[in-house]
CSV table of C-alpha atoms and ligand atoms in Angstrom, one decimal:
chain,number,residue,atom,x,y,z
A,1,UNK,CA,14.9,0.5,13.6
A,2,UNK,CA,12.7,-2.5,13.6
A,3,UNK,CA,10.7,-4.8,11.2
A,4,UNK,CA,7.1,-5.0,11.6
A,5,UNK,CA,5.2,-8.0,10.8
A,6,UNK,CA,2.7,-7.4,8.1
A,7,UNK,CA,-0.7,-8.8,8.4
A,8,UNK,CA,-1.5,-10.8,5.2
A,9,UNK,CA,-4.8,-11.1,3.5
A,10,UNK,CA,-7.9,-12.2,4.5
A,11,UNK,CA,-6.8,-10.7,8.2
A,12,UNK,CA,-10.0,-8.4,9.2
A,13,UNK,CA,-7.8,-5.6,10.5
A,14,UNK,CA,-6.6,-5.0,6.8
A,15,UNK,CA,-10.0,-3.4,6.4
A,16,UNK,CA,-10.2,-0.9,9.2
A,17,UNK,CA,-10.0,2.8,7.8
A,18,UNK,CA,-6.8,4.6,9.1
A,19,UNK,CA,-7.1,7.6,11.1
A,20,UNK,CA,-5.3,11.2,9.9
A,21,UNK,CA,-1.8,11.6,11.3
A,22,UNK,CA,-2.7,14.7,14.2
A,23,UNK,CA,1.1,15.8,14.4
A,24,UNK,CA,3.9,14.6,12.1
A,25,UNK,CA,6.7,14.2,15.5
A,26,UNK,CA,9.4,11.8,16.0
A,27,UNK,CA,7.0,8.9,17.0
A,28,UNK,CA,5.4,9.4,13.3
A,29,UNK,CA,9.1,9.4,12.0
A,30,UNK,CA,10.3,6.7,13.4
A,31,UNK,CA,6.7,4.8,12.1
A,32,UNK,CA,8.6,5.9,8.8
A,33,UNK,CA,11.7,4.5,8.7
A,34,UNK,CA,10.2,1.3,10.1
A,35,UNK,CA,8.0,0.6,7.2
A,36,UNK,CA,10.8,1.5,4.9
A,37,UNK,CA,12.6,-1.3,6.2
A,38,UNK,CA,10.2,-4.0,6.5
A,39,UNK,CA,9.3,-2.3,2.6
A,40,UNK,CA,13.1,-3.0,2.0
A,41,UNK,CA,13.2,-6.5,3.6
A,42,UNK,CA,10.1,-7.4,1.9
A,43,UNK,CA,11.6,-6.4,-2.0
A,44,UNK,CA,7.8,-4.2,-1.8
A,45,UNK,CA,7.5,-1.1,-3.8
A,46,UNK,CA,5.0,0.1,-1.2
A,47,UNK,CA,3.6,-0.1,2.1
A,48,UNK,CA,0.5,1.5,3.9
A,49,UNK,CA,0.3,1.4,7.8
A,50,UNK,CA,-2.7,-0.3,7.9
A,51,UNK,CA,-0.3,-3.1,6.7
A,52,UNK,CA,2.1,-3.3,9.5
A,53,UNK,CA,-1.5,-3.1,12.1
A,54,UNK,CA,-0.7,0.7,12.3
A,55,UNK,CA,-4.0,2.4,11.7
A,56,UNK,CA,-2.8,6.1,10.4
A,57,UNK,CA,-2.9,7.3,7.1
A,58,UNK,CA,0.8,6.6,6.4
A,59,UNK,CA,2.6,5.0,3.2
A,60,UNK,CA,6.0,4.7,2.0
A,61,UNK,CA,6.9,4.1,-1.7
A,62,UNK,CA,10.1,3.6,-3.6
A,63,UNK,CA,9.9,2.7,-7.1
A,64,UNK,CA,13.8,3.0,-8.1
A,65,UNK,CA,16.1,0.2,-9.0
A,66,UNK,CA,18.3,1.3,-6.7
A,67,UNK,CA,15.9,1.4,-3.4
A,68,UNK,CA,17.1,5.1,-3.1
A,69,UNK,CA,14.4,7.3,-3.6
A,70,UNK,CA,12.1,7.2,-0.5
A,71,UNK,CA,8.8,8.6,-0.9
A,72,UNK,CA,6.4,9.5,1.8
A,73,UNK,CA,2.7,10.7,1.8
A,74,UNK,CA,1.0,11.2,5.0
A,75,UNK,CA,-2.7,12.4,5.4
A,76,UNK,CA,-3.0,11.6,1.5
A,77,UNK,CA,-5.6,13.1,-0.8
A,78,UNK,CA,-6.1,12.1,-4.0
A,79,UNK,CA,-7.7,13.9,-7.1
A,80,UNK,CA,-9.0,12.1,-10.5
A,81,UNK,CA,-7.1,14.2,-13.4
A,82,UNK,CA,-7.6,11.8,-15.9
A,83,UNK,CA,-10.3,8.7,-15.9
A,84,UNK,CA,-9.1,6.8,-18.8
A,85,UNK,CA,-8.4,3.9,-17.2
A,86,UNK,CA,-4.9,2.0,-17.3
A,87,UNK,CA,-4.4,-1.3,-16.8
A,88,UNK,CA,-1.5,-3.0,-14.1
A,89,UNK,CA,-0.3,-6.3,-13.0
A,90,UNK,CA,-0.4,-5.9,-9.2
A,91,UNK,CA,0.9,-7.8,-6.3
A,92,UNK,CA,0.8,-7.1,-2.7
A,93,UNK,CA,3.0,-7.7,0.5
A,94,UNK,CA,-0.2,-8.8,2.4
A,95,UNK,CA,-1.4,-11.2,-0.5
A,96,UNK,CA,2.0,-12.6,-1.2
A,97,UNK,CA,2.8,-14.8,-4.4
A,98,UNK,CA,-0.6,-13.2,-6.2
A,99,UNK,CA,-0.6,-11.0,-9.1
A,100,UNK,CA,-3.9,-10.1,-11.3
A,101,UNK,CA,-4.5,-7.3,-13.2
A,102,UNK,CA,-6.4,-4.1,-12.2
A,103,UNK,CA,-7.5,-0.8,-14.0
A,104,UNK,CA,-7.5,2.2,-12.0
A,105,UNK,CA,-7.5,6.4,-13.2
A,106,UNK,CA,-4.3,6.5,-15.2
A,107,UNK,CA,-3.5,10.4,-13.9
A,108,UNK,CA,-3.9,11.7,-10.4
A,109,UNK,CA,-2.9,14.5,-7.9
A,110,UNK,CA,-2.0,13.6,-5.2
A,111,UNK,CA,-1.7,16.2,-2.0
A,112,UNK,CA,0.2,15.0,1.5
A,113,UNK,CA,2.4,15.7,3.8
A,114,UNK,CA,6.3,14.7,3.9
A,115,UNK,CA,8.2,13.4,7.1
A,116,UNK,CA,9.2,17.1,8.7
A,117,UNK,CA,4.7,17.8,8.3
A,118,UNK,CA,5.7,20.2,5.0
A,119,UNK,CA,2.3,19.7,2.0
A,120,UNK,CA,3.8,19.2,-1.5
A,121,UNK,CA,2.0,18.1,-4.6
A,122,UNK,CA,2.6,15.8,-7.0
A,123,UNK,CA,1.0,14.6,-10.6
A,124,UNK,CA,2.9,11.2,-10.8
A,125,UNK,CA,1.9,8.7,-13.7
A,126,UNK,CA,2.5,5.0,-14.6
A,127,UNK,CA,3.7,2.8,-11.6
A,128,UNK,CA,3.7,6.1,-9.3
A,129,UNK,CA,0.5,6.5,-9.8
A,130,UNK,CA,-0.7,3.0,-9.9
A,131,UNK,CA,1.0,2.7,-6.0
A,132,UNK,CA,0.1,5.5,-4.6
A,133,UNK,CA,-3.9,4.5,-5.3
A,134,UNK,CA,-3.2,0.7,-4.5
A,135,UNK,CA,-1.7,2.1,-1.0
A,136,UNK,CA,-4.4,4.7,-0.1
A,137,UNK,CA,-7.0,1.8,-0.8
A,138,UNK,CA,-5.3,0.0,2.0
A,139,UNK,CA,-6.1,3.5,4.4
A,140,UNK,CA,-9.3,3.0,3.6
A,141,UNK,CA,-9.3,-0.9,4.1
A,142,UNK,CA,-9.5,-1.7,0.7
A,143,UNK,CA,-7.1,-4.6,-1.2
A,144,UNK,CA,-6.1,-5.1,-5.0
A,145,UNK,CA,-8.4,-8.5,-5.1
A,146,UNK,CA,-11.4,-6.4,-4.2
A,147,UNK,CA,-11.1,-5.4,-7.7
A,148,UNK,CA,-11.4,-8.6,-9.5
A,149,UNK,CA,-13.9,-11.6,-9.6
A,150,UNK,CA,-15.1,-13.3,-6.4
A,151,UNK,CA,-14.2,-16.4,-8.1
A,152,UNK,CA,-10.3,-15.6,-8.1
A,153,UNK,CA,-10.5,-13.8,-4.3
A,154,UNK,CA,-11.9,-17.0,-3.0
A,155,UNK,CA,-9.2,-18.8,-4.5
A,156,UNK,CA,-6.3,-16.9,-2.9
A,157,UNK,CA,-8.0,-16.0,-0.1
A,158,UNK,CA,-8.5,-20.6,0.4
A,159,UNK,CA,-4.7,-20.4,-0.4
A,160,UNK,CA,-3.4,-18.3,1.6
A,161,UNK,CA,-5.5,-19.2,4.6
A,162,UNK,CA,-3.9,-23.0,4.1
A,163,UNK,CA,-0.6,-21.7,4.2
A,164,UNK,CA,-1.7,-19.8,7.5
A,165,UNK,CA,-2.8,-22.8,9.1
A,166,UNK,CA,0.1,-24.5,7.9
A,167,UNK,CA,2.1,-21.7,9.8
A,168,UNK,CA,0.5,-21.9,12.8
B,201,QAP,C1,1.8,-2.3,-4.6
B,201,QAP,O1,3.2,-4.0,-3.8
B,201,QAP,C2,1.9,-2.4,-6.1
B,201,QAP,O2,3.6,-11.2,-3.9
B,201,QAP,C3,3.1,-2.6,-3.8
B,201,QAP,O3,5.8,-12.4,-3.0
B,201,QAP,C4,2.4,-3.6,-6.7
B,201,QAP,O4,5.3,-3.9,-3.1
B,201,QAP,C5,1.5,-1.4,-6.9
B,201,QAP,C6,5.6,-8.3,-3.2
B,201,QAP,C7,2.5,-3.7,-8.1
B,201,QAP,C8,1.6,-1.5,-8.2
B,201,QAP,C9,2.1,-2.6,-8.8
B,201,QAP,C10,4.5,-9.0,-3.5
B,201,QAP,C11,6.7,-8.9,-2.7
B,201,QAP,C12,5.5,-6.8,-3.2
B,201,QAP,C13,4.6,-10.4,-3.5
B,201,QAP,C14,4.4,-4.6,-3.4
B,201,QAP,C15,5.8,-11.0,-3.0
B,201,QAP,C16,6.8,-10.3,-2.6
B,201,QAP,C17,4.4,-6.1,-3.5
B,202,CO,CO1,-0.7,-3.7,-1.0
């Protein structure tokens, strides 16, 4: 077990594009329960690879109160069902302390792979659904603030690069 660090925002390598996982092994597993504890250490709902610097499509998710239900998609493909947008207050472990709103497709399907390589299918809704396309945006080296004015980017991105400095 380890914690990774997790690159924060405006870091370039959040926008590479994450490669497809060849062969879900034991390296890929322990990839897994990696993120799920920097997730865990982080009190994050989700976490993408690209994240952690790890450029494979890989994401972890757990929703629950409880931080007992672990959730993993690898190779993910998502399907619009439903195009009415919905409307959510996101954050992100790499733009910490922001939240803004951001509509996205309200129902999806989404295909993967689980941690032993097995496909399953899910139609999730609500905050499922509103993680699992905020995390396979970050595959594809997108972020939540690409989504909302330039004006309010700049302004976190100024932020968060003093605190950087102010780090270093
Ligand atoms: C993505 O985000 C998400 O700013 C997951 O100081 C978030 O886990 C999808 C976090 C909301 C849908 C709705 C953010 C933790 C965690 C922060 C996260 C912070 C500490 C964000
Ligand atoms: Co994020």
């Amino acid at each position: 077990m380890a914690l990774l660090e997790i690159l924060e925002f405006p870091d370039p390598r959040l926008r590479t594009k994450a490669q497809p996982v060849a062969d879900v092994d034991d390296k890929i597993r322990q990839i897994v329960e990696d993120m799920f504890e920097t997730m865990y250490d982080s009190k994050g709902i989700g976490l993408a690879a690209t994240q952690v610097n790890i450029h494979q499509r890989i994401i972890v998710i757990d929703i629950s109160e409880e931080k007992n239900e672990k959730n993993v998609f690898i190779n993910p493909q998502i399907t619009i069902l439903d195009d009415v947008p919905d409307s959510y207050d996101e954050g992100c472990l790499s733009v910490p302390g922001f939240y803004e709103t951001v509509e996205r497709p309200k129902k999806v399907r989404v295909e993967a792979l689980n941690q032993n390589g097995e496909a399953f299918t899910i139609e999730p809704e609500g905050l499922l659904a509103v993680c699992i396309q905020h995390e396979i945006d970050h595959l594809d080296g997108k972020l939540f603030v690409d989504y909302i004015s330039p004006i309010k980017r700049n302004r976190i991105r100024k932020k968060l690069e003093k605190q950087h400095r102010a780090q270093a």
